[in-house]
Coordinates of C-alpha atoms in Angstrom, one line a residue:
Chain A
X1 CA 149.5 67.4 147.1
X2 CA 150.3 70.6 148.1
X3 CA 147.8 73.5 145.8
X4 CA 150.9 74.4 143.6
X5 CA 151.3 70.5 143.0
X6 CA 147.4 70.5 142.2
X7 CA 148.0 72.8 139.3
X8 CA 151.3 71.6 138.1
X9 CA 148.8 68.3 138.1
X10 CA 146.0 70.2 136.2
X11 CA 148.0 71.6 133.8
X12 CA 150.1 68.4 132.9
X13 CA 146.6 66.8 132.2
X14 CA 145.1 69.7 130.2
X15 CA 148.8 69.6 128.2
X16 CA 149.3 73.3 128.8
X17 CA 152.3 72.6 131.6
X18 CA 155.1 72.6 128.9
X19 CA 152.8 75.5 126.6
X20 CA 153.5 79.2 127.0
X21 CA 149.8 79.4 126.0
X22 CA 147.8 78.8 129.1
X23 CA 143.8 79.3 128.7
X24 CA 143.8 79.5 132.5
X25 CA 145.3 81.8 135.0
X26 CA 145.7 79.9 138.6
X27 CA 142.7 82.2 140.0
X28 CA 140.8 80.5 137.5
X29 CA 142.0 76.9 138.3
X30 CA 141.3 77.5 141.7
X31 CA 137.8 77.8 140.8
X32 CA 137.7 74.4 139.0
X33 CA 139.8 73.0 141.7
X34 CA 137.2 74.0 144.4
X35 CA 134.2 73.1 142.4
X36 CA 135.3 69.6 142.0
X37 CA 136.1 69.3 145.8
X38 CA 132.9 70.6 146.5
X39 CA 131.2 68.0 144.1
X40 CA 133.3 64.8 145.2
X41 CA 132.6 65.8 148.6
X42 CA 128.6 65.9 148.0
X43 CA 128.8 62.7 146.2
X44 CA 130.9 60.7 148.6
X45 CA 128.6 62.1 151.4
X46 CA 125.6 60.6 149.7
X47 CA 124.5 59.2 146.6
X48 CA 121.0 58.2 145.5
X49 CA 121.0 54.6 143.8
X50 CA 117.5 54.5 142.4
X51 CA 115.1 54.7 145.3
X52 CA 118.0 54.0 147.8
X53 CA 120.6 56.8 148.9
X54 CA 123.9 55.4 150.2
X55 CA 125.5 57.2 153.1
X56 CA 129.1 57.9 153.0
X57 CA 129.5 55.8 156.5
X58 CA 128.4 52.9 154.8
X59 CA 131.9 51.8 154.2
X60 CA 135.4 52.2 155.8
X61 CA 137.0 53.5 152.4
X62 CA 134.4 56.1 152.2
X63 CA 134.7 57.0 156.1
X64 CA 138.4 57.5 155.7
X65 CA 138.2 59.6 152.7
X66 CA 135.9 61.9 154.5
X67 CA 137.1 61.4 158.0
X68 CA 139.3 64.8 158.3
X69 CA 136.2 66.6 157.7
X70 CA 134.0 65.4 160.5
X71 CA 134.0 68.2 163.7
X72 CA 132.5 68.4 166.7
X73 CA 130.8 71.3 168.4
X74 CA 129.0 71.5 171.8
X75 CA 126.7 74.8 172.7
X76 CA 125.9 75.7 176.3
X77 CA 122.4 76.8 176.9
X78 CA 124.0 80.3 177.7
X79 CA 124.1 80.9 173.9
X80 CA 120.8 79.7 172.7
X81 CA 118.4 82.3 171.6
X82 CA 115.2 81.7 173.4
X83 CA 113.6 84.8 172.9
X84 CA 113.3 85.0 168.9
X85 CA 109.9 85.7 167.9
X86 CA 110.2 83.1 165.0
X87 CA 110.6 80.4 167.7
X88 CA 108.0 77.6 168.4
X89 CA 106.3 76.6 171.7
X90 CA 109.4 75.1 173.9
X91 CA 112.4 76.1 171.4
X92 CA 115.8 77.3 171.2
X93 CA 117.8 78.5 168.4
X94 CA 121.3 77.6 168.0
X95 CA 123.7 79.4 165.5
X96 CA 125.7 76.3 163.7
X97 CA 129.2 76.9 162.7
X98 CA 129.8 78.6 159.4
X99 CA 131.5 75.5 157.8
X100 CA 128.8 73.4 158.7
X101 CA 127.4 71.0 156.5
X102 CA 125.7 68.0 157.1
X103 CA 125.2 67.0 160.8
X104 CA 126.3 63.1 161.3
X105 CA 124.9 63.1 165.2
X106 CA 123.2 65.3 167.4
X107 CA 122.4 64.9 171.2
X108 CA 121.5 67.2 173.9
X109 CA 122.7 66.8 178.0
X110 CA 119.2 67.8 179.9
X111 CA 118.4 68.3 183.3
X112 CA 114.9 67.9 184.4
X113 CA 112.5 66.9 187.9
X114 CA 112.2 63.2 187.9
X115 CA 108.6 61.4 189.3
X116 CA 110.6 61.8 193.2
X117 CA 110.6 65.5 192.3
X118 CA 114.5 64.9 192.4
X119 CA 116.8 66.9 189.6
X120 CA 118.2 64.5 187.5
X121 CA 120.0 64.8 184.3
X122 CA 119.9 62.9 181.0
X123 CA 121.8 62.9 177.5
X124 CA 119.3 62.3 174.9
X125 CA 118.6 61.6 171.2
X126 CA 117.8 64.9 168.6
X127 CA 115.6 63.8 165.9
X128 CA 115.8 65.8 162.7
X129 CA 111.9 66.6 161.8
X130 CA 110.3 68.5 159.0
X131 CA 108.0 71.3 159.4
X132 CA 105.0 69.2 158.3
X133 CA 106.3 66.5 161.1
X134 CA 106.0 69.2 163.7
X135 CA 102.7 70.0 162.6
X136 CA 102.0 66.6 162.6
X137 CA 102.9 65.4 165.8
X138 CA 103.4 68.4 168.2
X139 CA 100.2 67.0 170.0
X140 CA 100.7 63.3 169.7
X141 CA 101.8 62.3 173.3
X142 CA 103.4 59.1 171.9
X143 CA 105.7 61.0 169.3
X144 CA 106.0 64.5 170.8
X145 CA 109.6 65.2 172.9
X146 CA 110.2 63.8 175.9
X147 CA 113.0 63.3 178.5
X148 CA 114.4 60.8 176.0
X149 CA 114.0 62.8 172.6
X150 CA 114.4 66.5 171.3
X151 CA 113.4 67.8 168.1
X152 CA 115.5 69.8 165.8
X153 CA 114.3 71.5 162.8
X154 CA 116.6 73.7 160.5
X155 CA 116.1 77.6 160.6
X156 CA 117.8 80.6 158.6
X157 CA 120.6 83.0 160.3
X158 CA 120.6 86.3 160.2
X159 CA 124.0 86.0 159.1
X160 CA 125.2 85.2 155.9
X161 CA 126.2 81.2 154.7
X162 CA 125.3 80.2 158.2
X163 CA 122.2 78.5 159.6
X164 CA 120.6 78.0 163.0
X165 CA 119.1 74.5 164.5
X166 CA 115.9 75.2 166.4
X167 CA 115.9 72.8 169.4
X168 CA 112.5 71.8 170.4
X169 CA 111.7 70.3 174.1
X170 CA 108.6 69.1 175.6
X171 CA 108.8 72.2 178.2
X172 CA 109.3 70.0 181.2
X173 CA 113.0 69.9 180.9
X174 CA 115.7 72.3 179.9
X175 CA 118.6 71.7 177.6
X176 CA 122.2 72.5 178.9
X177 CA 124.5 71.1 176.4
X178 CA 123.6 70.8 172.3
X179 CA 126.6 68.3 171.0
X180 CA 126.8 68.5 167.3
X181 CA 129.3 66.0 165.3
X182 CA 129.0 67.3 161.7
X183 CA 130.7 67.1 158.0
X184 CA 131.8 70.4 157.5
X185 CA 132.6 71.9 154.2
X186 CA 136.7 71.4 153.4
X187 CA 138.7 74.6 153.1
X188 CA 138.8 76.8 149.7
X189 CA 142.0 75.3 147.8
X190 CA 144.0 78.6 147.2
X191 CA 147.3 78.3 144.6
X192 CA 147.6 82.2 145.3
X193 CA 148.0 81.7 149.1
X194 CA 149.3 78.2 149.4
X195 CA 146.1 77.0 151.2
X196 CA 146.3 73.3 150.2
X197 CA 143.5 70.6 149.9
X198 CA 142.1 69.0 153.4
X199 CA 141.0 66.4 152.0
X200 CA 142.3 62.7 152.3
X201 CA 145.6 62.3 150.0
X202 CA 143.8 59.9 148.1
X203 CA 141.3 62.2 146.7
X204 CA 143.7 64.6 145.5
X205 CA 144.5 62.8 142.3
X206 CA 140.4 62.8 141.6
X207 CA 139.7 66.3 142.7
X208 CA 142.3 67.3 139.8
X209 CA 141.0 64.9 137.3
X210 CA 137.0 66.3 137.9
X211 CA 138.9 69.9 137.8
X212 CA 140.4 68.9 134.0
X213 CA 137.0 67.4 133.0
X214 CA 135.2 71.2 134.6
X215 CA 137.9 72.8 132.5
X216 CA 137.9 71.3 129.7
X217 CA 134.1 71.7 129.0
X218 CA 134.7 75.5 129.6
X219 CA 137.1 75.6 126.1
X220 CA 135.6 76.2 122.9
X221 CA 135.0 72.9 121.0
X222 CA 137.7 73.9 118.7
X223 CA 140.2 75.0 121.3
X224 CA 139.4 71.1 123.3
X225 CA 140.1 69.5 120.2
X226 CA 143.7 71.2 119.7
X227 CA 144.1 70.3 123.3
X228 CA 143.5 66.5 123.0
X229 CA 145.4 66.3 119.6
X230 CA 148.3 68.1 121.2
X231 CA 148.6 65.5 124.1
Chain B
X1 CA 192.8 74.8 100.3
X2 CA 194.6 77.8 101.7
X3 CA 194.3 81.4 101.1
X4 CA 196.9 81.2 98.2
X5 CA 195.6 78.2 96.7
X6 CA 192.3 80.3 96.1
X7 CA 194.0 83.2 95.0
X8 CA 195.7 81.4 92.3
X9 CA 192.4 79.9 91.6
X10 CA 190.7 83.0 91.6
X11 CA 193.2 84.3 89.1
X12 CA 193.0 81.3 87.0
X13 CA 189.3 81.6 86.6
X14 CA 189.2 85.0 86.2
X15 CA 191.5 84.6 83.2
X16 CA 190.1 82.0 81.7
X17 CA 186.6 84.2 81.6
X18 CA 188.6 87.1 80.0
X19 CA 192.2 87.5 79.3
X20 CA 192.3 91.3 80.6
X21 CA 192.3 89.9 83.8
X22 CA 195.7 88.6 83.6
X23 CA 197.7 92.3 83.1
X24 CA 195.4 95.1 82.3
X25 CA 192.9 94.7 84.6
X26 CA 194.4 92.6 87.1
X27 CA 193.4 92.1 90.4
X28 CA 196.0 92.4 93.5
X29 CA 196.3 90.2 96.3
X30 CA 194.5 92.5 98.5
X31 CA 191.6 92.4 96.2
X32 CA 191.2 88.7 95.8
X33 CA 191.5 88.0 99.1
X34 CA 188.6 90.8 99.7
X35 CA 186.4 89.2 97.1
X36 CA 187.2 85.8 98.8
X37 CA 185.8 87.2 102.0
X38 CA 183.1 88.3 100.9
X39 CA 182.1 85.4 99.1
X40 CA 182.3 83.3 102.2
X41 CA 180.3 85.8 104.0
X42 CA 177.5 86.0 101.2
X43 CA 177.9 81.7 100.7
X44 CA 177.2 81.3 104.5
X45 CA 174.3 83.4 104.9
X46 CA 173.0 82.7 101.3
X47 CA 173.0 78.7 102.0
X48 CA 172.4 78.7 105.8
X49 CA 170.8 81.3 106.8
X50 CA 168.5 83.0 103.9
X51 CA 165.3 82.2 106.4
X52 CA 162.7 84.0 107.3
X53 CA 162.4 82.9 111.2
X54 CA 165.0 82.2 114.0
X55 CA 163.8 79.0 114.3
X56 CA 164.3 77.7 110.8
X57 CA 167.8 79.0 110.9
X58 CA 168.6 77.2 114.3
X59 CA 167.5 74.2 112.4
X60 CA 169.2 74.9 109.3
X61 CA 172.5 75.5 111.2
X62 CA 172.0 72.4 113.4
X63 CA 171.3 69.9 110.3
X64 CA 174.4 71.6 108.7
X65 CA 176.5 71.5 112.0
X66 CA 179.0 69.0 110.3
X67 CA 179.7 72.2 107.8
X68 CA 179.4 75.1 110.3
X69 CA 181.1 73.6 113.4
X70 CA 184.1 75.8 113.0
X71 CA 182.4 78.8 113.4
X72 CA 180.3 77.6 116.1
X73 CA 181.4 79.5 119.3
X74 CA 180.2 78.5 123.4
X75 CA 180.8 81.3 125.8
X76 CA 180.0 82.5 128.8
X77 CA 177.4 85.3 128.7
X78 CA 177.6 88.8 130.5
X79 CA 174.7 89.2 132.4
X80 CA 173.5 92.6 133.8
X81 CA 172.7 92.1 137.6
X82 CA 168.7 93.4 137.7
X83 CA 166.1 94.5 135.3
X84 CA 163.3 96.7 136.7
X85 CA 160.2 97.9 134.9
X86 CA 159.4 94.3 133.3
X87 CA 156.2 92.5 134.1
X88 CA 157.8 89.0 134.8
X89 CA 159.1 91.0 138.4
X90 CA 162.6 89.4 139.6
X91 CA 162.1 86.2 137.4
X92 CA 164.3 87.6 134.5
X93 CA 167.6 88.4 133.7
X94 CA 169.2 90.3 130.8
X95 CA 172.1 89.1 129.0
X96 CA 174.3 90.6 126.5
X97 CA 174.6 89.1 122.9
X98 CA 177.7 88.5 121.6
X99 CA 178.8 91.4 118.8
X100 CA 180.3 88.4 116.6
X101 CA 177.1 86.6 116.6
X102 CA 175.4 85.4 113.3
X103 CA 173.1 83.3 114.7
X104 CA 172.2 82.0 118.5
X105 CA 171.9 78.4 118.4
X106 CA 171.2 77.4 122.0
X107 CA 171.1 79.1 125.4
X108 CA 171.5 77.4 128.8
X109 CA 172.1 78.3 132.1
X110 CA 172.0 77.1 136.0
X111 CA 168.6 77.5 136.8
X112 CA 166.9 77.6 140.5
X113 CA 163.3 76.9 141.1
X114 CA 161.3 76.7 144.7
X115 CA 158.3 74.3 143.8
X116 CA 156.7 72.2 141.0
X117 CA 159.2 71.2 140.9
X118 CA 161.6 72.3 143.2
X119 CA 165.0 72.1 141.2
X120 CA 168.5 73.4 142.8
X121 CA 171.0 74.9 140.3
X122 CA 170.1 72.4 137.7
X123 CA 171.8 73.3 134.2
X124 CA 169.2 73.7 132.0
X125 CA 168.2 74.8 128.1
X126 CA 165.8 77.3 127.2
X127 CA 163.3 77.6 125.1
X128 CA 163.4 80.0 122.2
X129 CA 160.1 82.4 121.9
X130 CA 159.5 86.0 121.7
X131 CA 158.8 88.1 124.7
X132 CA 155.5 88.6 123.8
X133 CA 154.5 85.1 123.7
X134 CA 155.7 84.8 128.1
X135 CA 152.7 86.8 128.5
X136 CA 151.3 83.6 130.4
X137 CA 154.2 83.2 132.7
X138 CA 153.6 86.6 134.2
X139 CA 152.9 86.5 137.8
X140 CA 150.5 88.4 139.3
X141 CA 148.3 88.7 142.1
X142 CA 145.8 86.3 140.3
X143 CA 148.1 84.3 138.8
X144 CA 151.1 81.8 139.7
X145 CA 152.0 80.3 136.4
X146 CA 153.9 77.5 136.3
X147 CA 156.2 76.4 132.9
X148 CA 159.2 74.7 134.5
X149 CA 162.0 75.6 132.2
X150 CA 163.7 78.5 131.7
X151 CA 162.8 80.5 128.3
X152 CA 165.2 82.9 126.1
X153 CA 163.7 85.7 124.2
X154 CA 165.3 88.5 121.9
X155 CA 164.8 91.7 123.7
X156 CA 166.5 93.6 120.9
X157 CA 170.1 93.9 118.8
X158 CA 172.0 93.5 121.7
X159 CA 170.2 91.8 124.2
X160 CA 168.5 88.5 125.2
X161 CA 166.3 88.2 128.0
X162 CA 165.8 84.9 130.1
X163 CA 162.6 84.6 132.1
X164 CA 160.9 82.7 134.4
X165 CA 157.8 81.4 135.6
X166 CA 156.5 82.4 139.6
X167 CA 158.9 79.7 140.6
X168 CA 161.9 80.5 139.3
X169 CA 164.5 82.1 142.1
X170 CA 167.4 82.3 140.0
X171 CA 169.4 81.9 136.6
X172 CA 173.4 82.0 136.6
X173 CA 176.2 80.6 134.8
X174 CA 174.2 81.5 131.7
X175 CA 175.8 79.7 128.4
X176 CA 175.9 81.0 124.8
X177 CA 176.5 78.4 121.8
X178 CA 175.8 80.4 118.5
X179 CA 177.4 80.5 114.9
X180 CA 179.8 83.8 114.8
X181 CA 180.7 85.6 111.9
X182 CA 183.5 83.7 109.7
X183 CA 187.3 84.8 110.1
X184 CA 188.9 86.4 107.5
X185 CA 191.5 85.3 105.5
X186 CA 194.4 86.7 105.4
X187 CA 197.9 86.7 104.0
X188 CA 199.7 87.7 107.2
X189 CA 197.8 85.1 109.4
X190 CA 200.5 83.3 111.3
X191 CA 200.2 79.9 113.3
X192 CA 202.8 78.7 116.1
X193 CA 203.1 75.3 117.1
X194 CA 205.3 73.3 120.0
X195 CA 207.5 71.5 119.1
X196 CA 205.5 68.2 120.8
X197 CA 202.8 67.0 122.8
X198 CA 202.4 68.5 126.6
X199 CA 205.5 70.7 125.8
X200 CA 205.1 74.4 126.5
X201 CA 204.8 76.6 123.5
X202 CA 207.9 79.2 123.7
X203 CA 208.5 83.4 121.8
X204 CA 204.6 83.6 121.0
X205 CA 206.1 87.1 120.8
X206 CA 207.2 86.1 117.5
X207 CA 203.4 86.1 115.7
X208 CA 201.7 88.4 118.3
X209 CA 202.7 91.5 119.6
X210 CA 201.4 93.0 123.1
X211 CA 198.1 93.7 123.8
X212 CA 196.9 91.9 120.5
X213 CA 194.3 89.0 120.9
X214 CA 195.4 85.4 119.1
X215 CA 193.4 82.0 118.8
X216 CA 194.4 79.2 121.2
X217 CA 194.0 75.5 119.7
X218 CA 194.9 73.5 122.8
X219 CA 193.8 73.6 126.0
X220 CA 196.5 74.9 128.5
X221 CA 197.8 77.7 130.6
X222 CA 198.5 81.5 130.0
X223 CA 198.7 84.5 132.0
X224 CA 195.9 86.4 130.7
X225 CA 194.9 88.2 133.5
X226 CA 198.4 89.1 135.3
X227 CA 199.5 87.7 137.9
X228 CA 197.2 85.0 137.6
X229 CA 197.4 82.2 135.1
X230 CA 194.3 81.0 133.6
X231 CA 193.5 77.7 132.0
X232 CA 192.2 78.5 128.3
X233 CA 190.4 76.0 126.0
X234 CA 191.1 75.1 122.7
X235 CA 189.3 78.0 120.3
X236 CA 190.0 80.7 123.3
X237 CA 190.4 84.1 122.5
X238 CA 193.5 85.2 124.4
X239 CA 195.0 88.6 125.2
X240 CA 199.0 88.6 124.7
X241 CA 200.6 90.1 127.9
X242 CA 203.7 92.3 127.9
X243 CA 206.6 90.1 129.0
X244 CA 204.7 86.9 128.7
X245 CA 205.8 85.0 126.1
X246 CA 205.3 81.5 126.8
X247 CA 202.2 78.9 126.7
X248 CA 202.2 76.7 129.5
X249 CA 201.4 72.9 127.8
X250 CA 203.4 70.6 130.3
X251 CA 200.2 69.9 132.4
X252 CA 198.5 69.1 129.3
X253 CA 199.8 65.7 127.8
X254 CA 197.0 65.3 125.3
X255 CA 197.4 68.3 123.4
X256 CA 199.9 69.7 121.5
X257 CA 200.3 74.0 121.7
X258 CA 199.1 75.9 119.2
X259 CA 198.0 79.2 118.5
X260 CA 197.1 81.7 115.4
X261 CA 197.6 85.2 115.6
X262 CA 195.7 87.8 115.2
X263 CA 192.4 86.4 116.3
X264 CA 189.6 87.1 114.3
X265 CA 192.0 86.0 110.8
X266 CA 192.5 82.6 109.1
X267 CA 194.2 81.6 106.2
X268 CA 192.2 78.5 105.7
X269 CA 188.4 78.8 105.1
X270 CA 186.1 77.7 108.3
X271 CA 183.6 75.6 105.8
X272 CA 184.9 72.2 104.6
X273 CA 187.4 71.7 101.9
X274 CA 185.1 70.6 99.4
X275 CA 183.1 74.1 99.4
X276 CA 186.1 76.1 98.6
X277 CA 186.2 75.7 95.3
X278 CA 182.4 77.1 95.5
X279 CA 183.5 79.6 97.5
X280 CA 186.6 80.8 94.8
X281 CA 183.7 80.5 91.8
X282 CA 181.1 82.7 94.1
X283 CA 184.1 85.0 94.3
X284 CA 184.9 85.3 90.9
X285 CA 181.0 85.9 90.1
X286 CA 181.0 88.8 92.3
X287 CA 184.3 90.2 91.1
X288 CA 183.1 89.7 87.4
X289 CA 180.0 91.6 88.5
X290 CA 181.7 94.4 89.9
X291 CA 184.4 94.4 86.9
X292 CA 181.0 94.5 84.4
X293 CA 179.8 97.3 86.3
X294 CA 183.2 99.4 86.0
X295 CA 183.5 98.5 82.3
X296 CA 179.8 99.8 81.6
X297 CA 180.9 103.0 83.5
X298 CA 184.0 103.4 81.3
X299 CA 182.2 102.9 77.9
X300 CA 179.4 105.5 78.9
X301 CA 181.8 107.7 80.0
X302 CA 184.5 107.8 76.8

């Protein structure tokens, strides 16, 4: 469904398509559609069901619906920030893309010197940890990073709308490449410049439905009732 | 009832009210026809059009179409090429309203839009609104409104605007369907009819002078725009060309060629027959009211 078709559907469901009294302009409808899209992506990414959290990769349907948003990002060590005063020991900042939303998989290519004194390389796991976990485990030889594991912590970025990942090693190996597979933020739907929804087509109708519910909630109650009566 | 029969009825009714109308104050034919025409005008306006809004008048015409059908005209509207300074940008055209229009019934046009939904030269009826009611379909930098039908709005006495939404790309072939003013009853009106269906109508100069207009009652051909012949439809207004005295009817075997002249006149009211006596009564009423006024003035001056 194109952005224009979304507006058509939106107005059809609002009961304003064949009315010359239109409570919302395209700019407003953009806001409703984007809010709806964002909430839908958030909801599909993970849902808390009591104590349990369901992740989007739990079934084929959800995987397909968000597949368009899965993106790869590779950063070479030359782009790492290793001199920032905010860094922990053995840490390096990596700025993640502006459209980064949630990380799905992270790994690093490292080089290190093995027990025979030879240079070796390896692809290792990256474990996201909290600041509490860092403090608790940084001196724990059984949990701290080693040549099969790096830690990752979150940090802000000086640039608006971006964040940085702080990669922490054990100091004995060096990271060559940080490979991130992430769920990106979907592009903005824009009726005015014709930017269409990037999500899977099967979600478009639901985005419009949610947008209609959001819009209906903003109308004064009397108008809301009138709309329902007219439709 | 034709104009002569109506004139006789008028005189009978007037004389029944006051014997003076037989001789001393007897109206002449010209006056009577004038009263009858006034009566027809007043009757139509009062019975069908005396309503406060265009939509009510339109509804009244449509629900009385049986009585008014003889006065319904379908015509191609004259379109002004472009309009500047209107908020709707390029999605608006101006068409001229006919001068003999009493009330507009419907407008339809060939309509093209680029998207939601795309339409390529579809023929659509327009909605009727006021210009002010179209404010929500004005395209701006922040709005690309969707209203997938053309809208018609009266601009002023002379013009009608056809307005489209942000996706409208073209209006063309605008047709107006309207109730026109009734033709005047006339004692000089004449008709000429072909001898049979599918034959030419000869010697039309007998009832219509050059460069005057006549009315057609069948589909046929004539040299409306010399040297090219045009095909006219029943009810069309056609100009008599110098030297062209034949209506070609041979290709139209279903039609019997007939014309009436001059255009704009008739010898029978265009309202149905059962209303003719009411029209005469109203004409007599108007005549009596004016006569009373004359008598009062006479009495005052005596």
